[in-house]
mmCIF file of C-alpha atoms and ligand atoms in Angstrom:
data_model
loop_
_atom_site.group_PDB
_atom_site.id
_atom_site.type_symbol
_atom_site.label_atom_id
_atom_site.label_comp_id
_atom_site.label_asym_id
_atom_site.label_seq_id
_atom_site.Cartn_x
_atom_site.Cartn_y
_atom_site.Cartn_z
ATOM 1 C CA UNK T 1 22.946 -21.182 -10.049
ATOM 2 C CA UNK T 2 19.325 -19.750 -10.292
ATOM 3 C CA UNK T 3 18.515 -16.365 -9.317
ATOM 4 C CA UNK T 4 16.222 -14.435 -7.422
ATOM 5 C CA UNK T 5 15.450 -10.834 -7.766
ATOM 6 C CA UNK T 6 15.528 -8.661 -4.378
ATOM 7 C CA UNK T 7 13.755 -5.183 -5.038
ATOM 8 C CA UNK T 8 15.018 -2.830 -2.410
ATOM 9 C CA UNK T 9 12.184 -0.494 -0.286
ATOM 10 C CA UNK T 10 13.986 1.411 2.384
ATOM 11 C CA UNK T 11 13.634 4.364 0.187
ATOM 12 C CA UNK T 12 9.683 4.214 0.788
ATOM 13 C CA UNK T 13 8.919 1.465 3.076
ATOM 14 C CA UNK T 14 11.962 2.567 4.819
ATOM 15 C CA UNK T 15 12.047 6.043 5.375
ATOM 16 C CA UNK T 16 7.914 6.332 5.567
ATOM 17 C CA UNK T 17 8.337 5.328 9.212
ATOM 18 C CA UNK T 18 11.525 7.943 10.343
ATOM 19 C CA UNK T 19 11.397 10.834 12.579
ATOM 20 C CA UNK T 20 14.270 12.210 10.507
ATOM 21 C CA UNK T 21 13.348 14.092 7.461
ATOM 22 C CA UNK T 22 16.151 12.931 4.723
ATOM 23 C CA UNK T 23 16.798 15.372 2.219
ATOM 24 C CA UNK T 24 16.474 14.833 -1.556
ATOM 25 C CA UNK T 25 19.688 14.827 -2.496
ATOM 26 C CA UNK T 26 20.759 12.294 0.407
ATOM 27 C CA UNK T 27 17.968 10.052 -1.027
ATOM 28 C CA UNK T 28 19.412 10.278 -4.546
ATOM 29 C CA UNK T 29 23.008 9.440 -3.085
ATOM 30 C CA UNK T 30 21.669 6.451 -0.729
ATOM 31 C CA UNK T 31 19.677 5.377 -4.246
ATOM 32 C CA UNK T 32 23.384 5.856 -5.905
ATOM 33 C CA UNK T 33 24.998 3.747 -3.016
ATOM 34 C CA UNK T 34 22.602 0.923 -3.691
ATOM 35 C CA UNK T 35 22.936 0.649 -7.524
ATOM 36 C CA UNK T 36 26.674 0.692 -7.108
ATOM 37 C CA UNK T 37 26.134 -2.311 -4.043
ATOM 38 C CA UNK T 38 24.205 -3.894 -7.701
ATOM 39 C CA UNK T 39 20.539 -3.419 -6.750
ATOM 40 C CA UNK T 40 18.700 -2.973 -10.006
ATOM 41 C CA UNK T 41 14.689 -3.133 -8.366
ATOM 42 C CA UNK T 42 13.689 -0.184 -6.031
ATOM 43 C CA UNK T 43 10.524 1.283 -4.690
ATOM 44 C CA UNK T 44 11.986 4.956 -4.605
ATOM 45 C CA UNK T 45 8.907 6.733 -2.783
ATOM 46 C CA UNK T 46 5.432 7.050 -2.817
ATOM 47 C CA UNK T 47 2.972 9.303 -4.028
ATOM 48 C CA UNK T 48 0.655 9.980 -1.396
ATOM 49 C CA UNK T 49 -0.801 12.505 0.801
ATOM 50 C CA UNK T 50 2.261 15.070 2.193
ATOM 51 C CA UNK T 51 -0.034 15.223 5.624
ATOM 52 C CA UNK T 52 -0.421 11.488 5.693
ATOM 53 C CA UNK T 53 3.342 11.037 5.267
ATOM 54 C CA UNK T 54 5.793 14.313 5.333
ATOM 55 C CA UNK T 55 8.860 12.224 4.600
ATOM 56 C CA UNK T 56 7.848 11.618 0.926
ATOM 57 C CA UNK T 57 6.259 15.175 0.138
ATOM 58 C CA UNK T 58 9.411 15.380 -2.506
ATOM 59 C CA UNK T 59 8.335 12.650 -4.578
ATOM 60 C CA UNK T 60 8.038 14.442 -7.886
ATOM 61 C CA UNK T 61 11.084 16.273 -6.941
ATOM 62 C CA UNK T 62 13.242 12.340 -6.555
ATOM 63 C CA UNK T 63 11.490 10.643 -9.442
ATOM 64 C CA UNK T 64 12.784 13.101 -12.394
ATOM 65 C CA UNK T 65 16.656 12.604 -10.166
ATOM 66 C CA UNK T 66 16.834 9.171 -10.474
ATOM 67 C CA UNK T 67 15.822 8.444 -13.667
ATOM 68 C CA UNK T 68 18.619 10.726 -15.094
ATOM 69 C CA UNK T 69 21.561 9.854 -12.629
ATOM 70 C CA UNK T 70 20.403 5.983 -12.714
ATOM 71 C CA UNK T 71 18.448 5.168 -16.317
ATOM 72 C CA UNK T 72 18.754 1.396 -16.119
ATOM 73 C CA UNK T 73 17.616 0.881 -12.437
ATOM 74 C CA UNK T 74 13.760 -0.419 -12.259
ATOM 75 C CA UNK T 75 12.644 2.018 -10.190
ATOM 76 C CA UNK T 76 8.935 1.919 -9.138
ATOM 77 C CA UNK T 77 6.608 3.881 -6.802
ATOM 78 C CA UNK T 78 3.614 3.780 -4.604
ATOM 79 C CA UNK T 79 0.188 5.514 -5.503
ATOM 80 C CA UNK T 80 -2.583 5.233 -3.554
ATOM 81 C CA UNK T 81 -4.977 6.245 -5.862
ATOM 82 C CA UNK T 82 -5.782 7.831 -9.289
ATOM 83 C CA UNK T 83 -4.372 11.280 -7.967
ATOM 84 C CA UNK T 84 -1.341 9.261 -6.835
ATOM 85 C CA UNK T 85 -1.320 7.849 -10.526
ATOM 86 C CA UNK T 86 -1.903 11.453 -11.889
ATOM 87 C CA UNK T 87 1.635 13.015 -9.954
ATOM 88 C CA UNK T 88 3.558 9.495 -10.448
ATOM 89 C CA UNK T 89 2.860 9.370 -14.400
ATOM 90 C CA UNK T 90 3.579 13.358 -14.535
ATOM 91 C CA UNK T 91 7.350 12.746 -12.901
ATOM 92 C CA UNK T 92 7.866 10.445 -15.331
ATOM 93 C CA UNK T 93 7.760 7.219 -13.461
ATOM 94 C CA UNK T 94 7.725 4.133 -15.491
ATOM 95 C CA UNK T 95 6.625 2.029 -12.648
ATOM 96 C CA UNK T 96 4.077 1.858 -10.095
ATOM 97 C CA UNK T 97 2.837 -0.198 -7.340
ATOM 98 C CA UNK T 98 -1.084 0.032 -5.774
ATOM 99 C CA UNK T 99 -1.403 -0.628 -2.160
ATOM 100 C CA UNK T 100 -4.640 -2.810 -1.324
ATOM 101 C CA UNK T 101 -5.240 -4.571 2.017
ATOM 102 C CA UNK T 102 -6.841 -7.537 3.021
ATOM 103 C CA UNK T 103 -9.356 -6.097 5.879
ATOM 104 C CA UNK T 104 -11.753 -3.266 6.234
ATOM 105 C CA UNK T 105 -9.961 -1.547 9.027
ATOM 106 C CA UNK T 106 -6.634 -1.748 7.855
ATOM 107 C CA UNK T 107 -7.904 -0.203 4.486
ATOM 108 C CA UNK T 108 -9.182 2.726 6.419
ATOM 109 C CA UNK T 109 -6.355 3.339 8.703
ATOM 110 C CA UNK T 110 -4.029 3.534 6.020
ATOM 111 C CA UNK T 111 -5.690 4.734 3.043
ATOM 112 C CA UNK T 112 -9.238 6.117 4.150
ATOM 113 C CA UNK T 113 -11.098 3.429 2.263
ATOM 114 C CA UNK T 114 -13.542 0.459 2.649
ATOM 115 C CA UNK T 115 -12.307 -2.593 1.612
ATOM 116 C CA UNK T 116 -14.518 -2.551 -1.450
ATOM 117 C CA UNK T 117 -13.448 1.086 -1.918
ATOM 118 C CA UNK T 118 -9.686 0.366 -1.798
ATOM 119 C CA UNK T 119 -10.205 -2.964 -4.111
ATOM 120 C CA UNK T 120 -12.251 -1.026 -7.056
ATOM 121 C CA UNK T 121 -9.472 2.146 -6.810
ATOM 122 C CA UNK T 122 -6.409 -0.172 -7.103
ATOM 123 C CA UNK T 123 -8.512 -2.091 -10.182
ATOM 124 C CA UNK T 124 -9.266 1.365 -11.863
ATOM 125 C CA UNK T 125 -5.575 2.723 -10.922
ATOM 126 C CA UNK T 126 -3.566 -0.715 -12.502
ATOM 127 C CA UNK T 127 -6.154 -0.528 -15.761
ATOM 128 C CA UNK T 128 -5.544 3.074 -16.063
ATOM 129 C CA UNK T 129 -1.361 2.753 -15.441
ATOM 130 C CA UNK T 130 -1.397 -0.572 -17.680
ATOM 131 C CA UNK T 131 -3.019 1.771 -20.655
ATOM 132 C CA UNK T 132 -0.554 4.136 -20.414
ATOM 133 C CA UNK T 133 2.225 1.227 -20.764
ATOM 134 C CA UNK T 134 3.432 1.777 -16.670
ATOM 135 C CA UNK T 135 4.695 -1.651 -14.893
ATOM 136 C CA UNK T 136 2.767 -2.172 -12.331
ATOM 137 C CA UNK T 137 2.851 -4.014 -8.830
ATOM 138 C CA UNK T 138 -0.214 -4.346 -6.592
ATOM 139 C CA UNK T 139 0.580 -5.055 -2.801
ATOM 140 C CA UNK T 140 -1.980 -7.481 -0.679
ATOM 141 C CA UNK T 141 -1.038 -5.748 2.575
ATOM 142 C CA UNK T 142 -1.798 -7.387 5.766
ATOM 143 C CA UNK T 143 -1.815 -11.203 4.128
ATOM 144 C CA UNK T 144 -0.990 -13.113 7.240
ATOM 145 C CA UNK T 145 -2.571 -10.854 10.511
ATOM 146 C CA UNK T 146 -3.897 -7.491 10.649
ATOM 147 C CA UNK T 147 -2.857 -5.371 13.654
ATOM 148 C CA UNK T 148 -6.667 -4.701 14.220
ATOM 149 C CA UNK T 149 -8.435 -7.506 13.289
ATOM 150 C CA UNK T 150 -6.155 -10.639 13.628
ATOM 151 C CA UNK T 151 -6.041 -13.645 11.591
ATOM 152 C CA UNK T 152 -6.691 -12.684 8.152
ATOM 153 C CA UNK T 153 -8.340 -15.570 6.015
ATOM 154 C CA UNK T 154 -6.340 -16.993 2.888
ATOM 155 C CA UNK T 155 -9.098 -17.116 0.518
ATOM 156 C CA UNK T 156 -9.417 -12.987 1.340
ATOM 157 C CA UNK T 157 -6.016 -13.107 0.303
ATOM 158 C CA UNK T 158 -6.191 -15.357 -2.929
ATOM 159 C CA UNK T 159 -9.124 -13.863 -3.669
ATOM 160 C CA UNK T 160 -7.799 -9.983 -4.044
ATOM 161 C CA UNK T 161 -4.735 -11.232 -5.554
ATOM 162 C CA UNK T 162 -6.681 -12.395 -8.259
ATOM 163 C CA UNK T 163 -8.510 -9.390 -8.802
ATOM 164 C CA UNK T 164 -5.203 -7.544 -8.844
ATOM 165 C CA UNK T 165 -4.154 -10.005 -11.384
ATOM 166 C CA UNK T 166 -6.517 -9.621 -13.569
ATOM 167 C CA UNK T 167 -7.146 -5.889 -13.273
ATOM 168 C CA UNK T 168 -3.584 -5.628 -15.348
ATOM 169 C CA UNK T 169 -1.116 -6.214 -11.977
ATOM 170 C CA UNK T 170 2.616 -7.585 -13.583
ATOM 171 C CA UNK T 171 3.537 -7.875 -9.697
ATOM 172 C CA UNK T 172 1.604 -9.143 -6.798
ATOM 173 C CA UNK T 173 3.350 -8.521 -3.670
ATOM 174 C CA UNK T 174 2.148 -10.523 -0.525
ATOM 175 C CA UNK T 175 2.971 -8.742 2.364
ATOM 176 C CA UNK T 176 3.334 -9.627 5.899
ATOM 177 C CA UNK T 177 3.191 -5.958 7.179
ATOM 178 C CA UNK T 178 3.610 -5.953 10.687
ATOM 179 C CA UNK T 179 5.825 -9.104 10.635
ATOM 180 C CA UNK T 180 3.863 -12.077 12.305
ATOM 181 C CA UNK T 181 3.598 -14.716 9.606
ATOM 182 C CA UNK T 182 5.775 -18.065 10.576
ATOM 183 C CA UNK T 183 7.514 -20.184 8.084
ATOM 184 C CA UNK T 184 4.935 -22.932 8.067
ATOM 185 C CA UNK T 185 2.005 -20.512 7.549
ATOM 186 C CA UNK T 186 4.087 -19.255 4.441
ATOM 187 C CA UNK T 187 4.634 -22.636 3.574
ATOM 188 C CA UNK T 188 1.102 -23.363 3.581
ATOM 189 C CA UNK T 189 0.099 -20.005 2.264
ATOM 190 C CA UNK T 190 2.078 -19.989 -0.644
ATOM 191 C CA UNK T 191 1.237 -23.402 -1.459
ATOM 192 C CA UNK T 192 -2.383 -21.856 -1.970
ATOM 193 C CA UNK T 193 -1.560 -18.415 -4.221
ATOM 194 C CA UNK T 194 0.511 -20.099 -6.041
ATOM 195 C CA UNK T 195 -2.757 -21.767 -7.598
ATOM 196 C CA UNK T 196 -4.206 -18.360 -7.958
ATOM 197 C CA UNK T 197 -1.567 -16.695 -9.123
ATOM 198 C CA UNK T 198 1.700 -18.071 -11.831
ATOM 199 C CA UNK T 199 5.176 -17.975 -9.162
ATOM 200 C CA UNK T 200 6.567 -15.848 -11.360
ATOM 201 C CA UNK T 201 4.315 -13.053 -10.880
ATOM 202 C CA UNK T 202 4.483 -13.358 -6.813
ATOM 203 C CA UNK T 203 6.625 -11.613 -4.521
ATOM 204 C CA UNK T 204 6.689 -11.590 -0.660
ATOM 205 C CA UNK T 205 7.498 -8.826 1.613
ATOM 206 C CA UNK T 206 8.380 -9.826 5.322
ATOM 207 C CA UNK T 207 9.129 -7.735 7.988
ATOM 208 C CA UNK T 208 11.483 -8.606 10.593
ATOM 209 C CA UNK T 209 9.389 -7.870 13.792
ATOM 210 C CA UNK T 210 9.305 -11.588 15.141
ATOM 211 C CA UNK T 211 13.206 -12.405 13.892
ATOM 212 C CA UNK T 212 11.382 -14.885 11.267
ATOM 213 C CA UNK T 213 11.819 -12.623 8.272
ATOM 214 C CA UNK T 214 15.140 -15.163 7.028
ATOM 215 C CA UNK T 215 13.352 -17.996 7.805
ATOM 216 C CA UNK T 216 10.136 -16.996 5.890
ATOM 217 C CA UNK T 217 12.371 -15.791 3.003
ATOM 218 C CA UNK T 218 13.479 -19.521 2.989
ATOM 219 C CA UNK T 219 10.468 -21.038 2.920
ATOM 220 C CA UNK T 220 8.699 -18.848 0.324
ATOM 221 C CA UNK T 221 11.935 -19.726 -1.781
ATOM 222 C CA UNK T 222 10.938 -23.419 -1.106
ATOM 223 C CA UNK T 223 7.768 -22.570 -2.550
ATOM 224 C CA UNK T 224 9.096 -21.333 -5.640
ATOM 225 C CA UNK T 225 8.788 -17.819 -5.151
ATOM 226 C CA UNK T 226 12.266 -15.920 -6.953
ATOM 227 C CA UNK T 227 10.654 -12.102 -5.698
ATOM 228 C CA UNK T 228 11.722 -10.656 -2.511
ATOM 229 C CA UNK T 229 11.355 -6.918 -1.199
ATOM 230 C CA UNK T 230 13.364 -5.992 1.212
ATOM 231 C CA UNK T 231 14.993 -3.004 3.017
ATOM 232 C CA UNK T 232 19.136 -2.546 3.833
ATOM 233 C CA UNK T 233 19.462 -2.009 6.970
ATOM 234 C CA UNK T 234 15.990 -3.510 8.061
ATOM 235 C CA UNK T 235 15.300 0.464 8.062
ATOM 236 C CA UNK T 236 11.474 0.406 8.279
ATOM 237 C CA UNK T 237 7.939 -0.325 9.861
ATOM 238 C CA UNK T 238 4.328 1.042 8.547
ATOM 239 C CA UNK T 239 2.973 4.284 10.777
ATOM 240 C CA UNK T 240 -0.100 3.140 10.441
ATOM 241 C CA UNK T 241 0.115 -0.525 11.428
ATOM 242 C CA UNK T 242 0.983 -0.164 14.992
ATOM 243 C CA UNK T 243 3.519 -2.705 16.332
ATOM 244 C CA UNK T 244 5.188 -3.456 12.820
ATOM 245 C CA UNK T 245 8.988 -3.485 12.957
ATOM 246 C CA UNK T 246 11.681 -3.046 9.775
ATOM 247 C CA UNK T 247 11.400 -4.833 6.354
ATOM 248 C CA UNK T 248 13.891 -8.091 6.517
ATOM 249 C CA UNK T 249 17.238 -6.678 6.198
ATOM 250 C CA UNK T 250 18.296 -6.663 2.208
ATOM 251 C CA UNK T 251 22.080 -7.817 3.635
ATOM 252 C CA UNK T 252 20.254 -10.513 5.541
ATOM 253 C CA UNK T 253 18.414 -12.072 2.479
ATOM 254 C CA UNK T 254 21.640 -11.985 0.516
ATOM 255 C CA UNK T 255 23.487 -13.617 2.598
ATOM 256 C CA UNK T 256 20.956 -16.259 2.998
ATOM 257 C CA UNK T 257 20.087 -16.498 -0.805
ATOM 258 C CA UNK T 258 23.619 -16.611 -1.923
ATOM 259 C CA UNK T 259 24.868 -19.010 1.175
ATOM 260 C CA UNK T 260 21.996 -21.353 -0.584
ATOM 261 C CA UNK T 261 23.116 -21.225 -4.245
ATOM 262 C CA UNK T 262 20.624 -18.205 -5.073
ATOM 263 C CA UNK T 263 22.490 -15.405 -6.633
ATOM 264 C CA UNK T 264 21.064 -12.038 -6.412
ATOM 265 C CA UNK T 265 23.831 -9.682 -8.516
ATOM 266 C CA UNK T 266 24.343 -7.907 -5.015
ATOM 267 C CA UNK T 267 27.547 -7.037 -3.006
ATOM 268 C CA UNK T 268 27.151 -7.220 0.496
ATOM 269 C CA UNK T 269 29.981 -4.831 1.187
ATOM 270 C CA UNK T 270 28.460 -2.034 -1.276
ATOM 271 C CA UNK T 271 25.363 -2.686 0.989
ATOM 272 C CA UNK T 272 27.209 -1.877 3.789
ATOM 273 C CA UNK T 273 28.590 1.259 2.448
ATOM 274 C CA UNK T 274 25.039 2.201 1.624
ATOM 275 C CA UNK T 275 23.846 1.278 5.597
ATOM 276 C CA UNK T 276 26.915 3.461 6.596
ATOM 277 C CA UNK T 277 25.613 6.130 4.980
ATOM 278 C CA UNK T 278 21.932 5.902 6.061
ATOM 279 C CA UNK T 279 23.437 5.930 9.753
ATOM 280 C CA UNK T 280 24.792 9.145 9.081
ATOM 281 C CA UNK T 281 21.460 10.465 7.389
ATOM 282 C CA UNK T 282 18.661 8.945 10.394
ATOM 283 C CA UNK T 283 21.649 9.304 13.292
ATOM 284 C CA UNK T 284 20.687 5.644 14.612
ATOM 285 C CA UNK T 285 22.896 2.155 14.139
ATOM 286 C CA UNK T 286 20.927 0.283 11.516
ATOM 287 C CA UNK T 287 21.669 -3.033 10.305
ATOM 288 C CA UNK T 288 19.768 -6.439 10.341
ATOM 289 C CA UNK T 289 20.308 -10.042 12.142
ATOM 290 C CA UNK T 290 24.056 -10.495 10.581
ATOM 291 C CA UNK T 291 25.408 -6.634 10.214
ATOM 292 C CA UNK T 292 27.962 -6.938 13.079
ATOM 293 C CA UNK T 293 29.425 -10.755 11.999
ATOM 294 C CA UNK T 294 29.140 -9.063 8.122
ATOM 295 C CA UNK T 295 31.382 -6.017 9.050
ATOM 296 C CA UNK T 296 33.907 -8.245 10.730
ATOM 297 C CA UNK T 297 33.983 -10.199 7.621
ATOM 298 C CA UNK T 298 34.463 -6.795 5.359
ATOM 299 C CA UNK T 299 36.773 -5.498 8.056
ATOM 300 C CA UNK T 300 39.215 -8.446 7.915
ATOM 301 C CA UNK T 301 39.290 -7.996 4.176
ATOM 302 C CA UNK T 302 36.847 -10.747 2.864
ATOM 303 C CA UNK T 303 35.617 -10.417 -0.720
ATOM 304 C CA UNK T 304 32.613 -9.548 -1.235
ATOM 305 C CA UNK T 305 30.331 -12.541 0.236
ATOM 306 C CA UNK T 306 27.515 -12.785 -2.157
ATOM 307 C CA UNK T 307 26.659 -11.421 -5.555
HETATM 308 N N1 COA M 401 -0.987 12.573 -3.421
HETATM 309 C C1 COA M 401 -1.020 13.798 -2.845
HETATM 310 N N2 COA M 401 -2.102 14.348 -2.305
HETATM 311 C C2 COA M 401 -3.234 13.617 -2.346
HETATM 312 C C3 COA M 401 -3.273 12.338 -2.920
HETATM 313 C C4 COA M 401 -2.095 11.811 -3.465
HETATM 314 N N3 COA M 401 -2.050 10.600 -4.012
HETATM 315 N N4 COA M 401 -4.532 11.870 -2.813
HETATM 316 C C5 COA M 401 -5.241 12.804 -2.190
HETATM 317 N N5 COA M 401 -4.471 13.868 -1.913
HETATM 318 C C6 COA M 401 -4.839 15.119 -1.243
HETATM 319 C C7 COA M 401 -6.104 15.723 -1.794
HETATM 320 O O1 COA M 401 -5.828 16.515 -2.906
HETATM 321 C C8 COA M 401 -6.601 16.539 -0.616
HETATM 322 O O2 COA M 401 -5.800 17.695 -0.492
HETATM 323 P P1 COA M 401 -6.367 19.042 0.164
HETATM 324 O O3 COA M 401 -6.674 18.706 1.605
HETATM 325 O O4 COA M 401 -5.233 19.990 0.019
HETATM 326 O O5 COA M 401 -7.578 19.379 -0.628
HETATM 327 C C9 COA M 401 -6.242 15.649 0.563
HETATM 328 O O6 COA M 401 -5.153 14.830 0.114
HETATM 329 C C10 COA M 401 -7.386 14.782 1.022
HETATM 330 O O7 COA M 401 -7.886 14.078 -0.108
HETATM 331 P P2 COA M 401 -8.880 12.853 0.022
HETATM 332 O O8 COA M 401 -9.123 12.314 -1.341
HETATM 333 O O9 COA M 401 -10.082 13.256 0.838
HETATM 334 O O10 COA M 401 -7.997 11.827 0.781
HETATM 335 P P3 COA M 401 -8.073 11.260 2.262
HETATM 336 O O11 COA M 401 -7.947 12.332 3.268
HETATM 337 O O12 COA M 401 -9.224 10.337 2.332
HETATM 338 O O13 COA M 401 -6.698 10.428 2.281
HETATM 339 C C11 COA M 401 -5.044 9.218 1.006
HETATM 340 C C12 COA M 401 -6.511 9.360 1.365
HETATM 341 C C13 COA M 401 -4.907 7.920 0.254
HETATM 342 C C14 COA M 401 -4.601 10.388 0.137
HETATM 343 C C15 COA M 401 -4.175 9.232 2.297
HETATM 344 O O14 COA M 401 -4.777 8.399 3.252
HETATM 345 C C16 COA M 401 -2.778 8.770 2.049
HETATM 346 O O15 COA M 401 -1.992 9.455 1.386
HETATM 347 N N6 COA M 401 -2.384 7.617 2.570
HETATM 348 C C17 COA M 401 -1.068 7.069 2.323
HETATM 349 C C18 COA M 401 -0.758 6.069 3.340
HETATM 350 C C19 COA M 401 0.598 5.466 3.124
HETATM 351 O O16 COA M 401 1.469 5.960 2.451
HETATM 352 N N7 COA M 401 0.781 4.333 3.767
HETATM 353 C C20 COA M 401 2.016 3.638 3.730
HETATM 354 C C21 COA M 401 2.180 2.842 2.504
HETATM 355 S S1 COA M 401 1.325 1.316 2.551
HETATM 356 ZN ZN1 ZN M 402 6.063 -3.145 4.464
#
């Protein structure tokens, strides 16, 4: 059976988004909840501005938690920029992930930057993180449409990926941020980076906004793409890319993946535990495309489905 890997955002991607303001310690437990469901990848927070997002102003209080209640998860975290680097390396993250998208206003709205701007900070942040023997990630935000300037064009997107590749990125991460691409355009997308860039070092990150984010996971597997964010619960959406709804559900994907002879190493029930508890924490029913068929299954006593 091959496998893919699934690294887990609603800690960041998530929670960035929530009127709620989760406590630490509720963060380490739902981080707890998730290793136990056998989630070994997660973006745990981001180091950015505490105006620009209040819900992760405790990000070099989390970092220093997790590492010692959780040593073997591969935990990695947004920076912006080299200040983001700066507080990330200082907590002792081992991991990070730069955040470049593929248009001039999206840049701005999210990170106060120019295009260029954004592009030469996230080359100078993955050289500097790379020297000081960090993992790295680099996300092409905004790879299929851009919630201000529309149909973003793939050789934008091949083109920064390669830049991000060569600047020292392990990780490229294609995202579809506000959740519009369609499973032919990923098709066809894909087909292209994966010229740019080796499979191995390409993930995708859907969101769920247009109820396509199974059916682009498919086809980006079909593509031979084995890297998939995604957030349990489908807790998510970008505050600054208007329209955007969650991340593809994480219980979603693994039911898909291991209903098509991908395993994943995660237990949909222990992801249902973990969704139960992030109810409680953000006081809203959560829970992607298959949540209430998936809790039947649990509550009639079916093993675990997928694993
Ligand atoms: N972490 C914490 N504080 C930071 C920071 C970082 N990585 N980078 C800058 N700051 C602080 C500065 O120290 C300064 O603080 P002060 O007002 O107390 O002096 C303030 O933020 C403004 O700094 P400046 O460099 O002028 O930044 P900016 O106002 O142009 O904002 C970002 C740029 C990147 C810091 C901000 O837009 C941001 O944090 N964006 C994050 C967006 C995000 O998380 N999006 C979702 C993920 S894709
Ligand atoms: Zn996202």
């Amino acid at each position: 059976m091959e496998s893919i890997v699934i690294t887990e955002v609603a800690l960041r991607d998530g929670l960035q988004n929530q009127a709620v303001t989760v406590a630490t310690p509720d963060k380490l437990q739902l981080i707890r909840l998730l290793a136990q469901a056998g989630v070994t990848s997660l973006e745990a927070t981001s180091f950015v501005s505490p105006k620009a997002v209040p819900q992760m102003a405790d990000a070099a209080e989390l970092v220093p938690q997790v590492l010692s209640a959780l040593p073997d998860l591969r935990m990695s975290v947004l920076v912006p920029n080299a200040k983001g680097l700066e507080r990330a390396h200082a907590a002792g993250a081992q991991e990070i992930a730069v955040v470049l998208s593929a248009t001039e206003t999206m840049n701005r709205k999210n990170i106060n930057m120019s295009l260029a701007q954004a592009t030469d900070v996230s080359e100078q942040t993955l050289q500097a993180a790379r020297a000081r023997g960090l993992r790295t990630r680099a996300y092409v935000a905004v790879a299929f449409d851009c919630p201000f300037e529309g149909a973003v064009p793939l050789d934008v997107v091949a083109a920064l990926s390669r830049r991000m590749l060569d600047a020292g990125a392990q990780e490229i991460v294609i995202a579809d941020t506000i959740g519009s691409a369609s499973p032919g355009q990923v098709k066809q997308r894909l087909g292209t980076l994966t010229q740019c860039v080796p499979a191995q070092q390409l993930a995708v990150h859907f969101h769920d906004t247009r109820a396509m984010g199974v059916a682009n996971a498919w086809a980006a597997l079909e593509a031979g793409i084995r890297r998939f964010d995604a957030s349990v619960g489908g807790i998510g959406g970008c505050p600054f890319a208007p329209g955007a709804a969650g991340n593809v559900a994480t219980e979603d994907l693994v039911l898909m993946a291991g209903q098509s002879g991908f395993r994943c190493g995660i237990d949909i029930n222990g992801l249902l535990d973990a969704i139960a508890f992030a109810e409680q924490l953000l006081q809203r029913r959560l829970g992607g495309r298959a949540i209430t068929w998936l809790q039947r299954q649990r509550d009639k006593g079916v093993a675990a489905l997928a694993a």
